[in-house]
């Protein structure tokens, strides 16, 4: 009888012990589940914060880029308006008095012939450089001039990337105009001009890019390569905020806006 009672007590103890293990195990699993859920939520929140920060930085960079683009368009329109309002009659005076003008030209798009500067007799080294940059490319491209001044057409055959078509008002009414960024010798250049009448001569300018960069109101760093300049700023707190840099063909920073990342690849 005593053995039977002891066996019953032992069985009850095993049951209570088994139940205790079950509850502890359930509690541990619940804690793990809650911890896992919290970790997942934390990771999601961190990703959300990174995404929000990235969007904010992209917004700041876009604001800077929009400001730069607006300034470039303003310079183009100032020159185009001047040409349409009589500067085309005195290109020499425009070149000598306007710091935004590097070279001037007169071009007949019908026969693709430059009237100025004359390819047969360039007057200066600057004119020789101008002809080398454009004579056999831009001025020889019939499709480009059709795209710049022909009426809009349905096909996309005459599409020229980055070509800006516009109009300016002068004494004779609205005149057609174009602006074209151009890469030569790994450097960016820019041409623009007006056409007073359909199929007529094009009176234009090459923009002085140094003056244009100065007009952008960006910070101009000391001379040196991009990597050297960035290294000198490695302890700058501004280097962690978004920014924009303009580089020349040799990797030198011409100008900057905002914070510059330590790793230029960013």
mmCIF file with all atom_site columns, N, CA and C in Angstrom, residues 37-85:
data_model
loop_
_atom_site.group_PDB
_atom_site.id
_atom_site.type_symbol
_atom_site.label_atom_id
_atom_site.label_alt_id
_atom_site.label_comp_id
_atom_site.label_asym_id
_atom_site.label_entity_id
_atom_site.label_seq_id
_atom_site.pdbx_PDB_ins_code
_atom_site.Cartn_x
_atom_site.Cartn_y
_atom_site.Cartn_z
_atom_site.occupancy
_atom_site.B_iso_or_equiv
_atom_site.pdbx_formal_charge
_atom_site.auth_seq_id
_atom_site.auth_comp_id
_atom_site.auth_asym_id
_atom_site.auth_atom_id
_atom_site.pdbx_PDB_model_num
ATOM 1   N N  . UNK A 1 37 ? 10.418 39.028 -33.953 1.00 0.00 ? 37 UNK A N  1
ATOM 2   C CA . UNK A 1 37 ? 9.525  40.032 -34.542 1.00 0.00 ? 37 UNK A CA 1
ATOM 3   C C  . UNK A 1 37 ? 10.065 41.430 -34.308 1.00 0.00 ? 37 UNK A C  1
ATOM 4   N N  . UNK A 1 38 ? 10.567 41.675 -33.094 1.00 0.00 ? 38 UNK A N  1
ATOM 5   C CA . UNK A 1 38 ? 11.121 42.995 -32.789 1.00 0.00 ? 38 UNK A CA 1
ATOM 6   C C  . UNK A 1 38 ? 12.334 43.288 -33.657 1.00 0.00 ? 38 UNK A C  1
ATOM 7   N N  . UNK A 1 39 ? 13.193 42.257 -33.840 1.00 0.00 ? 39 UNK A N  1
ATOM 8   C CA . UNK A 1 39 ? 14.379 42.446 -34.678 1.00 0.00 ? 39 UNK A CA 1
ATOM 9   C C  . UNK A 1 39 ? 13.990 42.727 -36.125 1.00 0.00 ? 39 UNK A C  1
ATOM 10  N N  . UNK A 1 40 ? 12.964 42.005 -36.608 1.00 0.00 ? 40 UNK A N  1
ATOM 11  C CA . UNK A 1 40 ? 12.494 42.225 -37.966 1.00 0.00 ? 40 UNK A CA 1
ATOM 12  C C  . UNK A 1 40 ? 11.936 43.638 -38.127 1.00 0.00 ? 40 UNK A C  1
ATOM 13  N N  . UNK A 1 41 ? 11.140 44.063 -37.126 1.00 0.00 ? 41 UNK A N  1
ATOM 14  C CA . UNK A 1 41 ? 10.586 45.420 -37.172 1.00 0.00 ? 41 UNK A CA 1
ATOM 15  C C  . UNK A 1 41 ? 11.697 46.469 -37.125 1.00 0.00 ? 41 UNK A C  1
ATOM 16  N N  . UNK A 1 42 ? 12.721 46.194 -36.294 1.00 0.00 ? 42 UNK A N  1
ATOM 17  C CA . UNK A 1 42 ? 13.839 47.130 -36.199 1.00 0.00 ? 42 UNK A CA 1
ATOM 18  C C  . UNK A 1 42 ? 14.569 47.242 -37.526 1.00 0.00 ? 42 UNK A C  1
ATOM 19  N N  . UNK A 1 43 ? 14.813 46.095 -38.167 1.00 0.00 ? 43 UNK A N  1
ATOM 20  C CA . UNK A 1 43 ? 15.484 46.119 -39.457 1.00 0.00 ? 43 UNK A CA 1
ATOM 21  C C  . UNK A 1 43 ? 14.654 46.867 -40.490 1.00 0.00 ? 43 UNK A C  1
ATOM 22  N N  . UNK A 1 44 ? 13.330 46.625 -40.444 1.00 0.00 ? 44 UNK A N  1
ATOM 23  C CA . UNK A 1 44 ? 12.464 47.333 -41.389 1.00 0.00 ? 44 UNK A CA 1
ATOM 24  C C  . UNK A 1 44 ? 12.485 48.831 -41.141 1.00 0.00 ? 44 UNK A C  1
ATOM 25  N N  . UNK A 1 45 ? 12.504 49.225 -39.866 1.00 0.00 ? 45 UNK A N  1
ATOM 26  C CA . UNK A 1 45 ? 12.532 50.645 -39.531 1.00 0.00 ? 45 UNK A CA 1
ATOM 27  C C  . UNK A 1 45 ? 13.862 51.267 -39.957 1.00 0.00 ? 45 UNK A C  1
ATOM 28  N N  . UNK A 1 46 ? 14.960 50.532 -39.739 1.00 0.00 ? 46 UNK A N  1
ATOM 29  C CA . UNK A 1 46 ? 16.256 51.035 -40.187 1.00 0.00 ? 46 UNK A CA 1
ATOM 30  C C  . UNK A 1 46 ? 16.292 51.198 -41.702 1.00 0.00 ? 46 UNK A C  1
ATOM 31  N N  . UNK A 1 47 ? 15.733 50.209 -42.416 1.00 0.00 ? 47 UNK A N  1
ATOM 32  C CA . UNK A 1 47 ? 15.686 50.309 -43.875 1.00 0.00 ? 47 UNK A CA 1
ATOM 33  C C  . UNK A 1 47 ? 14.829 51.498 -44.305 1.00 0.00 ? 47 UNK A C  1
ATOM 34  N N  . UNK A 1 48 ? 13.719 51.694 -43.562 1.00 0.00 ? 48 UNK A N  1
ATOM 35  C CA . UNK A 1 48 ? 12.847 52.833 -43.874 1.00 0.00 ? 48 UNK A CA 1
ATOM 36  C C  . UNK A 1 48 ? 13.573 54.153 -43.640 1.00 0.00 ? 48 UNK A C  1
ATOM 37  N N  . UNK A 1 49 ? 14.321 54.226 -42.535 1.00 0.00 ? 49 UNK A N  1
ATOM 38  C CA . UNK A 1 49 ? 15.067 55.452 -42.244 1.00 0.00 ? 49 UNK A CA 1
ATOM 39  C C  . UNK A 1 49 ? 16.148 55.690 -43.286 1.00 0.00 ? 49 UNK A C  1
ATOM 40  N N  . UNK A 1 50 ? 16.853 54.600 -43.686 1.00 0.00 ? 50 UNK A N  1
ATOM 41  C CA . UNK A 1 50 ? 17.872 54.753 -44.727 1.00 0.00 ? 50 UNK A CA 1
ATOM 42  C C  . UNK A 1 50 ? 17.243 55.214 -46.029 1.00 0.00 ? 50 UNK A C  1
ATOM 43  N N  . UNK A 1 51 ? 16.070 54.624 -46.336 1.00 0.00 ? 51 UNK A N  1
ATOM 44  C CA . UNK A 1 51 ? 15.381 55.022 -47.564 1.00 0.00 ? 51 UNK A CA 1
ATOM 45  C C  . UNK A 1 51 ? 14.943 56.481 -47.496 1.00 0.00 ? 51 UNK A C  1
ATOM 46  N N  . UNK A 1 52 ? 14.409 56.883 -46.339 1.00 0.00 ? 52 UNK A N  1
ATOM 47  C CA . UNK A 1 52 ? 13.968 58.273 -46.184 1.00 0.00 ? 52 UNK A CA 1
ATOM 48  C C  . UNK A 1 52 ? 15.149 59.228 -46.271 1.00 0.00 ? 52 UNK A C  1
ATOM 49  N N  . UNK A 1 53 ? 16.273 58.828 -45.643 1.00 0.00 ? 53 UNK A N  1
ATOM 50  C CA . UNK A 1 53 ? 17.467 59.676 -45.720 1.00 0.00 ? 53 UNK A CA 1
ATOM 51  C C  . UNK A 1 53 ? 17.983 59.765 -47.145 1.00 0.00 ? 53 UNK A C  1
ATOM 52  N N  . UNK A 1 54 ? 17.972 58.589 -47.828 1.00 0.00 ? 54 UNK A N  1
ATOM 53  C CA . UNK A 1 54 ? 18.417 58.591 -49.213 1.00 0.00 ? 54 UNK A CA 1
ATOM 54  C C  . UNK A 1 54 ? 17.546 59.474 -50.089 1.00 0.00 ? 54 UNK A C  1
ATOM 55  N N  . UNK A 1 55 ? 16.222 59.416 -49.864 1.00 0.00 ? 55 UNK A N  1
ATOM 56  C CA . UNK A 1 55 ? 15.321 60.252 -50.641 1.00 0.00 ? 55 UNK A CA 1
ATOM 57  C C  . UNK A 1 55 ? 15.559 61.732 -50.342 1.00 0.00 ? 55 UNK A C  1
ATOM 58  N N  . UNK A 1 56 ? 15.814 62.036 -49.064 1.00 0.00 ? 56 UNK A N  1
ATOM 59  C CA . UNK A 1 56 ? 16.079 63.430 -48.699 1.00 0.00 ? 56 UNK A CA 1
ATOM 60  C C  . UNK A 1 56 ? 17.367 63.925 -49.349 1.00 0.00 ? 56 UNK A C  1
ATOM 61  N N  . UNK A 1 57 ? 18.404 63.068 -49.341 1.00 0.00 ? 57 UNK A N  1
ATOM 62  C CA . UNK A 1 57 ? 19.673 63.458 -49.960 1.00 0.00 ? 57 UNK A CA 1
ATOM 63  C C  . UNK A 1 57 ? 19.507 63.611 -51.469 1.00 0.00 ? 57 UNK A C  1
ATOM 64  N N  . UNK A 1 58 ? 18.755 62.678 -52.077 1.00 0.00 ? 58 UNK A N  1
ATOM 65  C CA . UNK A 1 58 ? 18.512 62.789 -53.507 1.00 0.00 ? 58 UNK A CA 1
ATOM 66  C C  . UNK A 1 58 ? 17.751 64.067 -53.832 1.00 0.00 ? 58 UNK A C  1
ATOM 67  N N  . UNK A 1 59 ? 16.822 64.437 -52.933 1.00 0.00 ? 59 UNK A N  1
ATOM 68  C CA . UNK A 1 59 ? 16.082 65.679 -53.140 1.00 0.00 ? 59 UNK A CA 1
ATOM 69  C C  . UNK A 1 59 ? 16.995 66.892 -53.091 1.00 0.00 ? 59 UNK A C  1
ATOM 70  N N  . UNK A 1 60 ? 17.949 66.886 -52.144 1.00 0.00 ? 60 UNK A N  1
ATOM 71  C CA . UNK A 1 60 ? 18.895 68.005 -52.048 1.00 0.00 ? 60 UNK A CA 1
ATOM 72  C C  . UNK A 1 60 ? 19.773 68.087 -53.296 1.00 0.00 ? 60 UNK A C  1
ATOM 73  N N  . UNK A 1 61 ? 20.250 66.908 -53.736 1.00 0.00 ? 61 UNK A N  1
ATOM 74  C CA . UNK A 1 61 ? 21.094 66.879 -54.932 1.00 0.00 ? 61 UNK A CA 1
ATOM 75  C C  . UNK A 1 61 ? 20.303 67.350 -56.151 1.00 0.00 ? 61 UNK A C  1
ATOM 76  N N  . UNK A 1 62 ? 19.028 66.913 -56.242 1.00 0.00 ? 62 UNK A N  1
ATOM 77  C CA . UNK A 1 62 ? 18.206 67.332 -57.374 1.00 0.00 ? 62 UNK A CA 1
ATOM 78  C C  . UNK A 1 62 ? 17.986 68.838 -57.369 1.00 0.00 ? 62 UNK A C  1
ATOM 79  N N  . UNK A 1 63 ? 17.847 69.412 -56.167 1.00 0.00 ? 63 UNK A N  1
ATOM 80  C CA . UNK A 1 63 ? 17.685 70.860 -56.057 1.00 0.00 ? 63 UNK A CA 1
ATOM 81  C C  . UNK A 1 63 ? 18.921 71.582 -56.588 1.00 0.00 ? 63 UNK A C  1
ATOM 82  N N  . UNK A 1 64 ? 20.101 71.084 -56.211 1.00 0.00 ? 64 UNK A N  1
ATOM 83  C CA . UNK A 1 64 ? 21.344 71.679 -56.708 1.00 0.00 ? 64 UNK A CA 1
ATOM 84  C C  . UNK A 1 64 ? 21.425 71.545 -58.228 1.00 0.00 ? 64 UNK A C  1
ATOM 85  N N  . UNK A 1 65 ? 21.111 70.339 -58.727 1.00 0.00 ? 65 UNK A N  1
ATOM 86  C CA . UNK A 1 65 ? 21.189 70.108 -60.174 1.00 0.00 ? 65 UNK A CA 1
ATOM 87  C C  . UNK A 1 65 ? 20.214 71.007 -60.930 1.00 0.00 ? 65 UNK A C  1
ATOM 88  N N  . UNK A 1 66 ? 19.004 71.177 -60.374 1.00 0.00 ? 66 UNK A N  1
ATOM 89  C CA . UNK A 1 66 ? 18.014 72.044 -61.018 1.00 0.00 ? 66 UNK A CA 1
ATOM 90  C C  . UNK A 1 66 ? 18.507 73.491 -61.056 1.00 0.00 ? 66 UNK A C  1
ATOM 91  N N  . UNK A 1 67 ? 19.162 73.911 -59.977 1.00 0.00 ? 67 UNK A N  1
ATOM 92  C CA . UNK A 1 67 ? 19.681 75.287 -59.944 1.00 0.00 ? 67 UNK A CA 1
ATOM 93  C C  . UNK A 1 67 ? 20.764 75.473 -60.999 1.00 0.00 ? 67 UNK A C  1
ATOM 94  N N  . UNK A 1 68 ? 21.644 74.480 -61.132 1.00 0.00 ? 68 UNK A N  1
ATOM 95  C CA . UNK A 1 68 ? 22.690 74.568 -62.144 1.00 0.00 ? 68 UNK A CA 1
ATOM 96  C C  . UNK A 1 68 ? 22.087 74.615 -63.541 1.00 0.00 ? 68 UNK A C  1
ATOM 97  N N  . UNK A 1 69 ? 21.098 73.740 -63.787 1.00 0.00 ? 69 UNK A N  1
ATOM 98  C CA . UNK A 1 69 ? 20.468 73.713 -65.106 1.00 0.00 ? 69 UNK A CA 1
ATOM 99  C C  . UNK A 1 69 ? 19.769 75.035 -65.412 1.00 0.00 ? 69 UNK A C  1
ATOM 100 N N  . UNK A 1 70 ? 19.117 75.618 -64.402 1.00 0.00 ? 70 UNK A N  1
ATOM 101 C CA . UNK A 1 70 ? 18.433 76.894 -64.605 1.00 0.00 ? 70 UNK A CA 1
ATOM 102 C C  . UNK A 1 70 ? 19.424 78.005 -64.944 1.00 0.00 ? 70 UNK A C  1
ATOM 103 N N  . UNK A 1 71 ? 20.588 77.983 -64.290 1.00 0.00 ? 71 UNK A N  1
ATOM 104 C CA . UNK A 1 71 ? 21.602 79.005 -64.561 1.00 0.00 ? 71 UNK A CA 1
ATOM 105 C C  . UNK A 1 71 ? 22.135 78.876 -65.983 1.00 0.00 ? 71 UNK A C  1
ATOM 106 N N  . UNK A 1 72 ? 22.380 77.631 -66.419 1.00 0.00 ? 72 UNK A N  1
ATOM 107 C CA . UNK A 1 72 ? 22.862 77.411 -67.785 1.00 0.00 ? 72 UNK A CA 1
ATOM 108 C C  . UNK A 1 72 ? 21.825 77.903 -68.788 1.00 0.00 ? 72 UNK A C  1
ATOM 109 N N  . UNK A 1 73 ? 20.559 77.578 -68.557 1.00 0.00 ? 73 UNK A N  1
ATOM 110 C CA . UNK A 1 73 ? 19.500 78.024 -69.463 1.00 0.00 ? 73 UNK A CA 1
ATOM 111 C C  . UNK A 1 73 ? 19.407 79.547 -69.482 1.00 0.00 ? 73 UNK A C  1
ATOM 112 N N  . UNK A 1 74 ? 19.577 80.170 -68.324 1.00 0.00 ? 74 UNK A N  1
ATOM 113 C CA . UNK A 1 74 ? 19.530 81.632 -68.257 1.00 0.00 ? 74 UNK A CA 1
ATOM 114 C C  . UNK A 1 74 ? 20.639 82.257 -69.086 1.00 0.00 ? 74 UNK A C  1
ATOM 115 N N  . UNK A 1 75 ? 21.861 81.705 -68.986 1.00 0.00 ? 75 UNK A N  1
ATOM 116 C CA . UNK A 1 75 ? 22.981 82.220 -69.786 1.00 0.00 ? 75 UNK A CA 1
ATOM 117 C C  . UNK A 1 75 ? 22.690 82.051 -71.273 1.00 0.00 ? 75 UNK A C  1
ATOM 118 N N  . UNK A 1 76 ? 22.192 80.885 -71.658 1.00 0.00 ? 76 UNK A N  1
ATOM 119 C CA . UNK A 1 76 ? 21.837 80.656 -73.051 1.00 0.00 ? 76 UNK A CA 1
ATOM 120 C C  . UNK A 1 76 ? 20.822 81.683 -73.539 1.00 0.00 ? 76 UNK A C  1
ATOM 121 N N  . UNK A 1 77 ? 19.787 81.906 -72.744 1.00 0.00 ? 77 UNK A N  1
ATOM 122 C CA . UNK A 1 77 ? 18.722 82.819 -73.163 1.00 0.00 ? 77 UNK A CA 1
ATOM 123 C C  . UNK A 1 77 ? 19.206 84.269 -73.226 1.00 0.00 ? 77 UNK A C  1
ATOM 124 N N  . UNK A 1 78 ? 20.116 84.642 -72.342 1.00 0.00 ? 78 UNK A N  1
ATOM 125 C CA . UNK A 1 78 ? 20.672 85.992 -72.408 1.00 0.00 ? 78 UNK A CA 1
ATOM 126 C C  . UNK A 1 78 ? 21.438 86.202 -73.712 1.00 0.00 ? 78 UNK A C  1
ATOM 127 N N  . UNK A 1 79 ? 22.261 85.219 -74.078 1.00 0.00 ? 79 UNK A N  1
ATOM 128 C CA . UNK A 1 79 ? 23.018 85.321 -75.321 1.00 0.00 ? 79 UNK A CA 1
ATOM 129 C C  . UNK A 1 79 ? 22.104 85.254 -76.539 1.00 0.00 ? 79 UNK A C  1
ATOM 130 N N  . UNK A 1 80 ? 21.134 84.350 -76.512 1.00 0.00 ? 80 UNK A N  1
ATOM 131 C CA . UNK A 1 80 ? 20.209 84.218 -77.632 1.00 0.00 ? 80 UNK A CA 1
ATOM 132 C C  . UNK A 1 80 ? 19.375 85.465 -77.837 1.00 0.00 ? 80 UNK A C  1
ATOM 133 N N  . UNK A 1 81 ? 18.911 86.064 -76.743 1.00 0.00 ? 81 UNK A N  1
ATOM 134 C CA . UNK A 1 81 ? 18.137 87.296 -76.840 1.00 0.00 ? 81 UNK A CA 1
ATOM 135 C C  . UNK A 1 81 ? 18.986 88.426 -77.401 1.00 0.00 ? 81 UNK A C  1
ATOM 136 N N  . UNK A 1 82 ? 20.246 88.501 -76.968 1.00 0.00 ? 82 UNK A N  1
ATOM 137 C CA . UNK A 1 82 ? 21.149 89.534 -77.488 1.00 0.00 ? 82 UNK A CA 1
ATOM 138 C C  . UNK A 1 82 ? 21.363 89.361 -78.990 1.00 0.00 ? 82 UNK A C  1
ATOM 139 N N  . UNK A 1 83 ? 21.566 88.121 -79.437 1.00 0.00 ? 83 UNK A N  1
ATOM 140 C CA . UNK A 1 83 ? 21.746 87.859 -80.865 1.00 0.00 ? 83 UNK A CA 1
ATOM 141 C C  . UNK A 1 83 ? 20.499 88.275 -81.647 1.00 0.00 ? 83 UNK A C  1
ATOM 142 N N  . UNK A 1 84 ? 19.324 87.888 -81.142 1.00 0.00 ? 84 UNK A N  1
ATOM 143 C CA . UNK A 1 84 ? 18.083 88.184 -81.852 1.00 0.00 ? 84 UNK A CA 1
ATOM 144 C C  . UNK A 1 84 ? 17.791 89.677 -81.906 1.00 0.00 ? 84 UNK A C  1
ATOM 145 N N  . UNK A 1 85 ? 18.323 90.444 -80.964 1.00 0.00 ? 85 UNK A N  1
ATOM 146 C CA . UNK A 1 85 ? 18.039 91.873 -80.898 1.00 0.00 ? 85 UNK A CA 1
ATOM 147 C C  . UNK A 1 85 ? 19.167 92.727 -81.468 1.00 0.00 ? 85 UNK A C  1
#
